[in-house]
Amino acid sequence: MIVQWLRESVGEGIQLLDAHQLLPELADPVSRAHRVIFIDASVTVAPGRVKFRHIHAKMPSNPSVGHNVSPELILTLVEALYGHAPPATVIAIGASSLELGEGLTPQVERTARRLVKHLTYWLTR
């Protein structure tokens, strides 16, 4: 949903990818980016809150590439395959539920729309 809203507001020139889960195949488009922002819904952040975290390439303690690929592992793959990794940030938006079919609560939707406004400004200036 956030990627869709961003697409409507930032226009051309900024590549936005919508992925329900991170996969190793993302290493190629990430390698061509000047900066990467991963946006994730999280139940570990209070609903309606936003948490920013700058990340770097980092091999996890249990390096398995399957259904649980982290943003740090994507950057590690990029660095290993392409010799560099762009600066990256994870933005976690607190959600009360991640169940399929659940919509956004009004509080989380307001937060998400505010985040889109901030990102639009930051990405287009």
PDB file of C-alpha atoms in Angstrom:
ATOM      1  CA  MET A   1       0.000   0.000   0.000  1.00  0.00           C
ATOM      2  CA  ILE A   2       2.766   2.466   0.881  1.00  0.00           C
ATOM      3  CA  VAL A   3       4.633   1.686  -2.342  1.00  0.00           C
ATOM      4  CA  GLN A   4       1.439   2.299  -4.323  1.00  0.00           C
ATOM      5  CA  TRP A   5       0.928   5.667  -2.593  1.00  0.00           C
ATOM      6  CA  LEU A   6       4.568   6.588  -3.228  1.00  0.00           C
ATOM      7  CA  ARG A   7       4.239   5.677  -6.914  1.00  0.00           C
ATOM      8  CA  GLU A   8       1.342   8.091  -7.190  1.00  0.00           C
ATOM      9  CA  SER A   9       3.308  10.930  -5.599  1.00  0.00           C
ATOM     10  CA  VAL A  10       6.967  10.666  -6.697  1.00  0.00           C
ATOM     11  CA  GLY A  11       6.582  10.215 -10.446  1.00  0.00           C
ATOM     12  CA  GLU A  12       9.335   8.957 -12.737  1.00  0.00           C
ATOM     13  CA  GLY A  13      13.001   8.484 -11.922  1.00  0.00           C
ATOM     14  CA  ILE A  14      12.687   6.616  -8.648  1.00  0.00           C
ATOM     15  CA  GLN A  15      12.472   2.836  -8.734  1.00  0.00           C
ATOM     16  CA  LEU A  16       9.991   1.404  -6.256  1.00  0.00           C
ATOM     17  CA  LEU A  17       9.759  -2.335  -5.701  1.00  0.00           C
ATOM     18  CA  ASP A  18       6.889  -3.975  -3.892  1.00  0.00           C
ATOM     19  CA  ALA A  19       7.876  -7.297  -2.316  1.00  0.00           C
ATOM     20  CA  HIS A  20       5.881  -9.192   0.270  1.00  0.00           C
ATOM     21  CA  GLN A  21       9.065 -10.926   1.338  1.00  0.00           C
ATOM     22  CA  LEU A  22      12.728 -10.309   0.667  1.00  0.00           C
ATOM     23  CA  LEU A  23      14.340 -12.697  -1.787  1.00  0.00           C
ATOM     24  CA  PRO A  24      17.956 -13.054  -3.000  1.00  0.00           C
ATOM     25  CA  GLU A  25      16.804 -11.897  -6.455  1.00  0.00           C
ATOM     26  CA  LEU A  26      16.539  -8.362  -5.048  1.00  0.00           C
ATOM     27  CA  ALA A  27      20.347  -8.181  -4.958  1.00  0.00           C
ATOM     28  CA  ASP A  28      20.485  -7.094  -8.616  1.00  0.00           C
ATOM     29  CA  PRO A  29      18.182  -4.043  -8.424  1.00  0.00           C
ATOM     30  CA  VAL A  30      19.642  -3.097  -5.017  1.00  0.00           C
ATOM     31  CA  SER A  31      23.139  -3.124  -6.537  1.00  0.00           C
ATOM     32  CA  ARG A  32      22.089  -0.392  -9.002  1.00  0.00           C
ATOM     33  CA  ALA A  33      20.566   1.890  -6.359  1.00  0.00           C
ATOM     34  CA  HIS A  34      22.189   4.997  -4.876  1.00  0.00           C
ATOM     35  CA  ARG A  35      20.217   4.483  -1.657  1.00  0.00           C
ATOM     36  CA  VAL A  36      17.789   1.785  -0.511  1.00  0.00           C
ATOM     37  CA  ILE A  37      14.855   2.106   1.847  1.00  0.00           C
ATOM     38  CA  PHE A  38      13.180  -1.052   3.114  1.00  0.00           C
ATOM     39  CA  ILE A  39       9.695  -0.388   4.499  1.00  0.00           C
ATOM     40  CA  ASP A  40       8.243  -3.086   6.704  1.00  0.00           C
ATOM     41  CA  ALA A  41       5.159  -3.610   8.836  1.00  0.00           C
ATOM     42  CA  SER A  42       6.155  -4.779  12.294  1.00  0.00           C
ATOM     43  CA  VAL A  43       4.352  -6.111  15.341  1.00  0.00           C
ATOM     44  CA  THR A  44       7.438  -5.356  17.457  1.00  0.00           C
ATOM     45  CA  VAL A  45       6.877  -1.606  17.005  1.00  0.00           C
ATOM     46  CA  ALA A  46       3.851  -0.032  18.689  1.00  0.00           C
ATOM     47  CA  PRO A  47       0.915   0.358  16.269  1.00  0.00           C
ATOM     48  CA  GLY A  48       1.066   3.705  14.504  1.00  0.00           C
ATOM     49  CA  ARG A  49       4.713   4.320  15.453  1.00  0.00           C
ATOM     50  CA  VAL A  50       7.653   4.445  13.047  1.00  0.00           C
ATOM     51  CA  LYS A  51      11.182   3.244  13.722  1.00  0.00           C
ATOM     52  CA  PHE A  52      14.150   4.105  11.468  1.00  0.00           C
ATOM     53  CA  ARG A  53      17.299   2.001  11.446  1.00  0.00           C
ATOM     54  CA  HIS A  54      20.370   2.496   9.233  1.00  0.00           C
ATOM     55  CA  ILE A  55      21.780  -0.851   8.200  1.00  0.00           C
ATOM     56  CA  HIS A  56      24.910  -2.278   6.591  1.00  0.00           C
ATOM     57  CA  ALA A  57      25.940  -5.533   4.975  1.00  0.00           C
ATOM     58  CA  LYS A  58      26.170  -8.116   7.734  1.00  0.00           C
ATOM     59  CA  MET A  59      26.306 -11.874   7.599  1.00  0.00           C
ATOM     60  CA  PRO A  60      23.691 -13.319   9.992  1.00  0.00           C
ATOM     61  CA  SER A  61      24.747 -15.798  12.650  1.00  0.00           C
ATOM     62  CA  ASN A  62      22.634 -18.482  10.944  1.00  0.00           C
ATOM     63  CA  PRO A  63      23.135 -17.765   7.231  1.00  0.00           C
ATOM     64  CA  SER A  64      20.293 -19.511   5.428  1.00  0.00           C
ATOM     65  CA  VAL A  65      18.808 -18.096   2.267  1.00  0.00           C
ATOM     66  CA  GLY A  66      15.180 -19.102   2.178  1.00  0.00           C
ATOM     67  CA  HIS A  67      11.969 -17.507   3.289  1.00  0.00           C
ATOM     68  CA  ASN A  68      13.601 -15.388   5.978  1.00  0.00           C
ATOM     69  CA  VAL A  69      16.010 -13.086   4.141  1.00  0.00           C
ATOM     70  CA  SER A  70      16.846  -9.921   6.070  1.00  0.00           C
ATOM     71  CA  PRO A  71      17.675  -6.535   4.555  1.00  0.00           C
ATOM     72  CA  GLU A  72      21.218  -6.925   5.946  1.00  0.00           C
ATOM     73  CA  LEU A  73      21.597 -10.237   4.107  1.00  0.00           C
ATOM     74  CA  ILE A  74      20.419  -8.604   0.859  1.00  0.00           C
ATOM     75  CA  LEU A  75      23.159  -5.979   1.320  1.00  0.00           C
ATOM     76  CA  THR A  76      25.690  -8.717   2.091  1.00  0.00           C
ATOM     77  CA  LEU A  77      24.764 -10.496  -1.158  1.00  0.00           C
ATOM     78  CA  VAL A  78      25.062  -7.231  -3.077  1.00  0.00           C
ATOM     79  CA  GLU A  79      28.481  -6.559  -1.599  1.00  0.00           C
ATOM     80  CA  ALA A  80      29.684 -10.105  -2.327  1.00  0.00           C
ATOM     81  CA  LEU A  81      28.336 -10.169  -5.904  1.00  0.00           C
ATOM     82  CA  TYR A  82      28.915  -6.575  -7.013  1.00  0.00           C
ATOM     83  CA  GLY A  83      31.700  -5.336  -4.731  1.00  0.00           C
ATOM     84  CA  HIS A  84      29.674  -2.578  -3.086  1.00  0.00           C
ATOM     85  CA  ALA A  85      26.402  -2.029  -1.265  1.00  0.00           C
ATOM     86  CA  PRO A  86      24.433   1.224  -1.223  1.00  0.00           C
ATOM     87  CA  PRO A  87      23.519   3.021   1.991  1.00  0.00           C
ATOM     88  CA  ALA A  88      20.298   1.539   3.346  1.00  0.00           C
ATOM     89  CA  THR A  89      17.625   2.243   5.912  1.00  0.00           C
ATOM     90  CA  VAL A  90      14.855   0.085   7.320  1.00  0.00           C
ATOM     91  CA  ILE A  91      11.644   1.892   8.195  1.00  0.00           C
ATOM     92  CA  ALA A  92       9.382  -0.221  10.390  1.00  0.00           C
ATOM     93  CA  ILE A  93       5.763   0.819  10.852  1.00  0.00           C
ATOM     94  CA  GLY A  94       4.009  -0.646  13.860  1.00  0.00           C
ATOM     95  CA  ALA A  95       0.951  -2.732  13.035  1.00  0.00           C
ATOM     96  CA  SER A  96      -1.415  -4.451  15.409  1.00  0.00           C
ATOM     97  CA  SER A  97      -1.866  -7.480  13.128  1.00  0.00           C
ATOM     98  CA  LEU A  98      -0.117  -8.945  10.098  1.00  0.00           C
ATOM     99  CA  GLU A  99      -2.844 -11.465   9.288  1.00  0.00           C
ATOM    100  CA  LEU A 100      -3.765 -11.822   5.622  1.00  0.00           C
ATOM    101  CA  GLY A 101      -6.845  -9.843   4.727  1.00  0.00           C
ATOM    102  CA  GLU A 102      -6.499  -7.457   7.658  1.00  0.00           C
ATOM    103  CA  GLY A 103      -6.696  -3.823   6.611  1.00  0.00           C
ATOM    104  CA  LEU A 104      -4.882  -0.935   8.188  1.00  0.00           C
ATOM    105  CA  THR A 105      -6.312   0.500  11.372  1.00  0.00           C
ATOM    106  CA  PRO A 106      -7.127   4.231  11.106  1.00  0.00           C
ATOM    107  CA  GLN A 107      -4.127   5.041  13.325  1.00  0.00           C
ATOM    108  CA  VAL A 108      -1.699   3.003  11.194  1.00  0.00           C
ATOM    109  CA  GLU A 109      -3.141   4.395   7.952  1.00  0.00           C
ATOM    110  CA  ARG A 110      -2.634   7.988   9.186  1.00  0.00           C
ATOM    111  CA  THR A 111       0.952   7.167  10.101  1.00  0.00           C
ATOM    112  CA  ALA A 112       1.578   5.477   6.755  1.00  0.00           C
ATOM    113  CA  ARG A 113       0.177   8.459   4.827  1.00  0.00           C
ATOM    114  CA  ARG A 114       2.351  10.868   6.853  1.00  0.00           C
ATOM    115  CA  LEU A 115       5.369   8.690   6.109  1.00  0.00           C
ATOM    116  CA  VAL A 116       4.537   8.793   2.381  1.00  0.00           C
ATOM    117  CA  LYS A 117       4.435  12.613   2.526  1.00  0.00           C
ATOM    118  CA  HIS A 118       7.825  12.745   4.242  1.00  0.00           C
ATOM    119  CA  LEU A 119       9.382  10.213   1.854  1.00  0.00           C
ATOM    120  CA  THR A 120       7.932  12.014  -1.171  1.00  0.00           C
ATOM    121  CA  TYR A 121       9.522  15.250  -0.026  1.00  0.00           C
ATOM    122  CA  TRP A 122      12.846  13.556   0.735  1.00  0.00           C
ATOM    123  CA  LEU A 123      12.940  11.563  -2.532  1.00  0.00           C
ATOM    124  CA  THR A 124      11.980  14.433  -4.827  1.00  0.00           C
ATOM    125  CA  ARG A 125      14.035  17.320  -3.478  1.00  0.00           C
TER     126      ARG A 125
END
